[in-house]
mmCIF file with all atom_site columns, C-alpha atoms in Angstrom:
data_model
loop_
_atom_site.group_PDB
_atom_site.id
_atom_site.type_symbol
_atom_site.label_atom_id
_atom_site.label_alt_id
_atom_site.label_comp_id
_atom_site.label_asym_id
_atom_site.label_entity_id
_atom_site.label_seq_id
_atom_site.pdbx_PDB_ins_code
_atom_site.Cartn_x
_atom_site.Cartn_y
_atom_site.Cartn_z
_atom_site.occupancy
_atom_site.B_iso_or_equiv
_atom_site.pdbx_formal_charge
_atom_site.auth_seq_id
_atom_site.auth_comp_id
_atom_site.auth_asym_id
_atom_site.auth_atom_id
_atom_site.pdbx_PDB_model_num
ATOM 1   C CA . MET U 1 1   ? 10.866 -30.536 38.776 1.00 42.00 ? 5   MET U CA 1
ATOM 2   C CA . PHE U 1 2   ? 9.764  -28.289 41.647 1.00 42.00 ? 6   PHE U CA 1
ATOM 3   C CA . SER U 1 3   ? 11.766 -25.713 43.561 1.00 46.00 ? 7   SER U CA 1
ATOM 4   C CA . ALA U 1 4   ? 11.073 -22.746 45.819 1.00 46.00 ? 8   ALA U CA 1
ATOM 5   C CA . GLN U 1 5   ? 12.750 -19.369 46.333 1.00 46.00 ? 9   GLN U CA 1
ATOM 6   C CA . ARG U 1 6   ? 11.762 -16.101 48.006 1.00 44.00 ? 10  ARG U CA 1
ATOM 7   C CA . ILE U 1 7   ? 11.999 -12.673 46.402 1.00 44.00 ? 11  ILE U CA 1
ATOM 8   C CA . HIS U 1 8   ? 11.339 -9.377  48.209 1.00 40.00 ? 12  HIS U CA 1
ATOM 9   C CA . ALA U 1 9   ? 7.695  -8.505  47.513 1.00 42.00 ? 13  ALA U CA 1
ATOM 10  C CA . PHE U 1 10  ? 6.354  -11.884 46.449 1.00 44.00 ? 14  PHE U CA 1
ATOM 11  C CA . GLN U 1 11  ? 7.129  -15.539 46.688 1.00 46.00 ? 15  GLN U CA 1
ATOM 12  C CA . ILE U 1 12  ? 7.760  -17.914 43.805 1.00 47.00 ? 16  ILE U CA 1
ATOM 13  C CA . ILE U 1 13  ? 6.152  -21.149 44.976 1.00 45.00 ? 17  ILE U CA 1
ATOM 14  C CA . HIS U 1 14  ? 6.972  -23.567 42.143 1.00 47.00 ? 18  HIS U CA 1
ATOM 15  C CA . THR U 1 15  ? 8.310  -23.680 38.656 1.00 49.00 ? 19  THR U CA 1
ATOM 16  C CA . HIS U 1 16  ? 7.352  -26.489 36.326 1.00 50.00 ? 20  HIS U CA 1
ATOM 17  C CA . LYS U 1 17  ? 7.046  -27.358 32.697 1.00 54.00 ? 21  LYS U CA 1
ATOM 18  C CA . ALA U 1 18  ? 3.702  -26.821 30.978 1.00 55.00 ? 22  ALA U CA 1
ATOM 19  C CA . LEU U 1 19  ? 2.380  -26.980 27.449 1.00 55.00 ? 23  LEU U CA 1
ATOM 20  C CA . ASP U 1 20  ? 1.490  -23.749 25.681 1.00 55.00 ? 24  ASP U CA 1
ATOM 21  C CA . GLU U 1 21  ? -1.164 -23.268 22.965 1.00 61.00 ? 25  GLU U CA 1
ATOM 22  C CA . THR U 1 22  ? 1.024  -24.832 20.278 1.00 64.00 ? 26  THR U CA 1
ATOM 23  C CA . GLY U 1 23  ? 1.825  -27.900 22.381 1.00 59.00 ? 27  GLY U CA 1
ATOM 24  C CA . ALA U 1 24  ? 5.441  -26.862 22.975 1.00 56.00 ? 28  ALA U CA 1
ATOM 25  C CA . SER U 1 25  ? 6.869  -27.273 26.455 1.00 54.00 ? 29  SER U CA 1
ATOM 26  C CA . THR U 1 26  ? 7.477  -24.024 28.347 1.00 57.00 ? 30  THR U CA 1
ATOM 27  C CA . ARG U 1 27  ? 8.474  -23.168 31.911 1.00 59.00 ? 31  ARG U CA 1
ATOM 28  C CA . VAL U 1 28  ? 5.829  -21.548 34.096 1.00 57.00 ? 32  VAL U CA 1
ATOM 29  C CA . LEU U 1 29  ? 6.257  -19.691 37.414 1.00 58.00 ? 33  LEU U CA 1
ATOM 30  C CA . GLN U 1 30  ? 3.621  -19.755 40.145 1.00 56.00 ? 34  GLN U CA 1
ATOM 31  C CA . PHE U 1 31  ? 3.478  -16.574 42.215 1.00 54.00 ? 35  PHE U CA 1
ATOM 32  C CA . GLY U 1 32  ? 1.756  -15.940 45.523 1.00 52.00 ? 36  GLY U CA 1
ATOM 33  C CA . SER U 1 33  ? 0.615  -18.004 48.436 1.00 48.00 ? 37  SER U CA 1
ATOM 34  C CA . LYS U 1 34  ? -0.506 -21.603 48.233 1.00 48.00 ? 38  LYS U CA 1
ATOM 35  C CA . ARG U 1 35  ? -4.157 -20.498 48.284 1.00 45.00 ? 39  ARG U CA 1
ATOM 36  C CA . GLY U 1 36  ? -4.084 -18.047 45.378 1.00 41.00 ? 40  GLY U CA 1
ATOM 37  C CA . LEU U 1 37  ? -1.608 -18.864 42.609 1.00 40.00 ? 41  LEU U CA 1
ATOM 38  C CA . ALA U 1 38  ? -1.079 -16.946 39.389 1.00 49.00 ? 42  ALA U CA 1
ATOM 39  C CA . LEU U 1 39  ? 0.789  -18.623 36.543 1.00 61.00 ? 43  LEU U CA 1
ATOM 40  C CA . VAL U 1 40  ? 3.237  -16.452 34.634 1.00 71.00 ? 44  VAL U CA 1
ATOM 41  C CA . SER U 1 41  ? 5.014  -17.830 31.596 1.00 79.00 ? 45  SER U CA 1
ATOM 42  C CA . ILE U 1 42  ? 8.680  -17.103 30.957 1.00 85.00 ? 46  ILE U CA 1
ATOM 43  C CA . ARG U 1 43  ? 7.587  -15.625 27.638 1.00 87.00 ? 47  ARG U CA 1
ATOM 44  C CA . VAL U 1 44  ? 5.378  -13.138 29.474 1.00 89.00 ? 48  VAL U CA 1
ATOM 45  C CA . VAL U 1 45  ? 8.283  -12.081 31.713 1.00 89.00 ? 49  VAL U CA 1
ATOM 46  C CA . ARG U 1 46  ? 10.549 -11.654 28.679 1.00 93.00 ? 50  ARG U CA 1
ATOM 47  C CA . GLY U 1 47  ? 7.875  -9.649  26.859 1.00 94.00 ? 51  GLY U CA 1
ATOM 48  C CA . LEU U 1 48  ? 7.298  -7.446  29.893 1.00 94.00 ? 52  LEU U CA 1
ATOM 49  C CA . VAL U 1 49  ? 11.018 -6.707  30.225 1.00 95.00 ? 53  VAL U CA 1
ATOM 50  C CA . ALA U 1 50  ? 11.378 -6.012  26.490 1.00 96.00 ? 54  ALA U CA 1
ATOM 51  C CA . ALA U 1 51  ? 8.380  -3.647  26.472 1.00 97.00 ? 55  ALA U CA 1
ATOM 52  C CA . TYR U 1 52  ? 9.643  -1.808  29.556 1.00 97.00 ? 56  TYR U CA 1
ATOM 53  C CA . MET U 1 53  ? 13.127 -1.417  28.086 1.00 96.00 ? 57  MET U CA 1
ATOM 54  C CA . LEU U 1 54  ? 11.582 0.110   24.963 1.00 96.00 ? 58  LEU U CA 1
ATOM 55  C CA . VAL U 1 55  ? 9.628  2.577   27.140 1.00 94.00 ? 59  VAL U CA 1
ATOM 56  C CA . PHE U 1 56  ? 12.819 3.225   29.134 1.00 95.00 ? 60  PHE U CA 1
ATOM 57  C CA . ALA U 1 57  ? 14.772 4.024   25.954 1.00 95.00 ? 61  ALA U CA 1
ATOM 58  C CA . LEU U 1 58  ? 12.049 6.338   24.658 1.00 93.00 ? 62  LEU U CA 1
ATOM 59  C CA . ALA U 1 59  ? 11.707 8.134   28.008 1.00 91.00 ? 63  ALA U CA 1
ATOM 60  C CA . THR U 1 60  ? 15.429 8.793   28.356 1.00 91.00 ? 64  THR U CA 1
ATOM 61  C CA . THR U 1 61  ? 16.237 9.977   24.826 1.00 91.00 ? 65  THR U CA 1
ATOM 62  C CA . TRP U 1 62  ? 15.567 13.344  23.245 1.00 88.00 ? 66  TRP U CA 1
ATOM 63  C CA . PRO U 1 63  ? 11.888 13.584  22.338 1.00 86.00 ? 67  PRO U CA 1
ATOM 64  C CA . GLY U 1 64  ? 10.647 11.546  25.307 1.00 85.00 ? 68  GLY U CA 1
ATOM 65  C CA . ALA U 1 65  ? 12.913 13.203  27.865 1.00 87.00 ? 69  ALA U CA 1
ATOM 66  C CA . GLN U 1 66  ? 11.429 16.632  27.107 1.00 90.00 ? 70  GLN U CA 1
ATOM 67  C CA . VAL U 1 67  ? 8.239  15.636  28.941 1.00 88.00 ? 71  VAL U CA 1
ATOM 68  C CA . PHE U 1 68  ? 10.143 15.294  32.231 1.00 86.00 ? 72  PHE U CA 1
ATOM 69  C CA . ASN U 1 69  ? 12.721 18.037  31.606 1.00 86.00 ? 73  ASN U CA 1
ATOM 70  C CA . ARG U 1 70  ? 11.846 20.551  34.313 1.00 85.00 ? 74  ARG U CA 1
ATOM 71  C CA . PRO U 1 71  ? 13.665 21.394  37.510 1.00 80.00 ? 75  PRO U CA 1
ATOM 72  C CA . GLU U 1 72  ? 10.571 21.656  39.690 1.00 83.00 ? 76  GLU U CA 1
ATOM 73  C CA . PRO U 1 73  ? 8.787  20.177  41.591 1.00 90.00 ? 77  PRO U CA 1
ATOM 74  C CA . PHE U 1 74  ? 11.364 18.607  43.868 1.00 91.00 ? 78  PHE U CA 1
ATOM 75  C CA . VAL U 1 75  ? 10.536 14.995  44.727 1.00 92.00 ? 79  VAL U CA 1
ATOM 76  C CA . MET U 1 76  ? 12.471 13.471  47.637 1.00 91.00 ? 80  MET U CA 1
ATOM 77  C CA . GLY U 1 77  ? 15.027 16.273  47.304 1.00 90.00 ? 81  GLY U CA 1
ATOM 78  C CA . LEU U 1 78  ? 15.664 15.607  43.603 1.00 91.00 ? 82  LEU U CA 1
ATOM 79  C CA . PRO U 1 79  ? 14.622 17.681  40.591 1.00 92.00 ? 83  PRO U CA 1
ATOM 80  C CA . PHE U 1 80  ? 11.693 16.065  38.798 1.00 90.00 ? 84  PHE U CA 1
ATOM 81  C CA . ASN U 1 81  ? 13.696 14.851  35.774 1.00 90.00 ? 85  ASN U CA 1
ATOM 82  C CA . LEU U 1 82  ? 16.325 13.205  37.988 1.00 91.00 ? 86  LEU U CA 1
ATOM 83  C CA . PHE U 1 83  ? 13.612 11.564  40.110 1.00 92.00 ? 87  PHE U CA 1
ATOM 84  C CA . VAL U 1 84  ? 11.954 10.117  36.974 1.00 92.00 ? 88  VAL U CA 1
ATOM 85  C CA . LEU U 1 85  ? 15.297 8.768   35.763 1.00 93.00 ? 89  LEU U CA 1
ATOM 86  C CA . ALA U 1 86  ? 16.055 7.195   39.170 1.00 95.00 ? 90  ALA U CA 1
ATOM 87  C CA . SER U 1 87  ? 12.564 5.652   39.228 1.00 96.00 ? 91  SER U CA 1
ATOM 88  C CA . LEU U 1 88  ? 12.991 4.188   35.735 1.00 96.00 ? 92  LEU U CA 1
ATOM 89  C CA . ILE U 1 89  ? 16.330 2.657   36.718 1.00 97.00 ? 93  ILE U CA 1
ATOM 90  C CA . THR U 1 90  ? 14.886 1.200   39.943 1.00 97.00 ? 94  THR U CA 1
ATOM 91  C CA . VAL U 1 91  ? 11.983 -0.450  38.103 1.00 97.00 ? 95  VAL U CA 1
ATOM 92  C CA . ALA U 1 92  ? 14.405 -1.780  35.461 1.00 97.00 ? 96  ALA U CA 1
ATOM 93  C CA . LEU U 1 93  ? 16.536 -3.293  38.234 1.00 97.00 ? 97  LEU U CA 1
ATOM 94  C CA . GLY U 1 94  ? 13.507 -5.113  39.652 1.00 95.00 ? 98  GLY U CA 1
ATOM 95  C CA . LEU U 1 95  ? 12.397 -6.406  36.250 1.00 94.00 ? 99  LEU U CA 1
ATOM 96  C CA . LEU U 1 96  ? 15.886 -7.602  35.368 1.00 95.00 ? 100 LEU U CA 1
ATOM 97  C CA . ALA U 1 97  ? 16.121 -9.395  38.731 1.00 93.00 ? 101 ALA U CA 1
ATOM 98  C CA . LEU U 1 98  ? 12.780 -11.105 38.001 1.00 90.00 ? 102 LEU U CA 1
ATOM 99  C CA . LEU U 1 99  ? 14.036 -12.065 34.533 1.00 91.00 ? 103 LEU U CA 1
ATOM 100 C CA . TYR U 1 100 ? 17.258 -13.474 36.002 1.00 91.00 ? 104 TYR U CA 1
ATOM 101 C CA . VAL U 1 101 ? 15.362 -15.585 38.546 1.00 87.00 ? 105 VAL U CA 1
ATOM 102 C CA . SER U 1 102 ? 12.942 -16.879 35.924 1.00 85.00 ? 106 SER U CA 1
ATOM 103 C CA . GLU U 1 103 ? 15.721 -17.711 33.435 1.00 86.00 ? 107 GLU U CA 1
ATOM 104 C CA . THR U 1 104 ? 17.986 -19.496 35.917 1.00 86.00 ? 108 THR U CA 1
ATOM 105 C CA . ARG U 1 105 ? 15.195 -21.497 37.581 1.00 78.00 ? 109 ARG U CA 1
ATOM 106 C CA . GLY U 1 106 ? 15.957 -25.206 37.681 1.00 70.00 ? 110 GLY U CA 1
ATOM 107 C CA . ARG U 1 107 ? 19.574 -24.965 36.560 1.00 72.00 ? 111 ARG U CA 1
ATOM 108 C CA . PRO U 1 108 ? 22.286 -26.485 38.750 1.00 68.00 ? 112 PRO U CA 1
#
């Protein structure tokens, strides 16, 4: 089963079923142009999102937030701690969009 869809910074060329190390069937995404393709497993995308959400939680709660808790320097008109928080949310939005596309691939 092959399909194609465009996403902002990259293009997902195909998605297909492949066998992993244990012989179980898993979906695989191919990113990039037709000349240079990189295969990314759904498990890798899920792991990446889970790891980032853990970093996100640690960076926005008490001991981790102290690293960014300073009003200066101003970045794009925002205090540094607010800029870091906005950046973390923006990256999380992109990763969750990638996870959504990879999870819903091939469903009617």
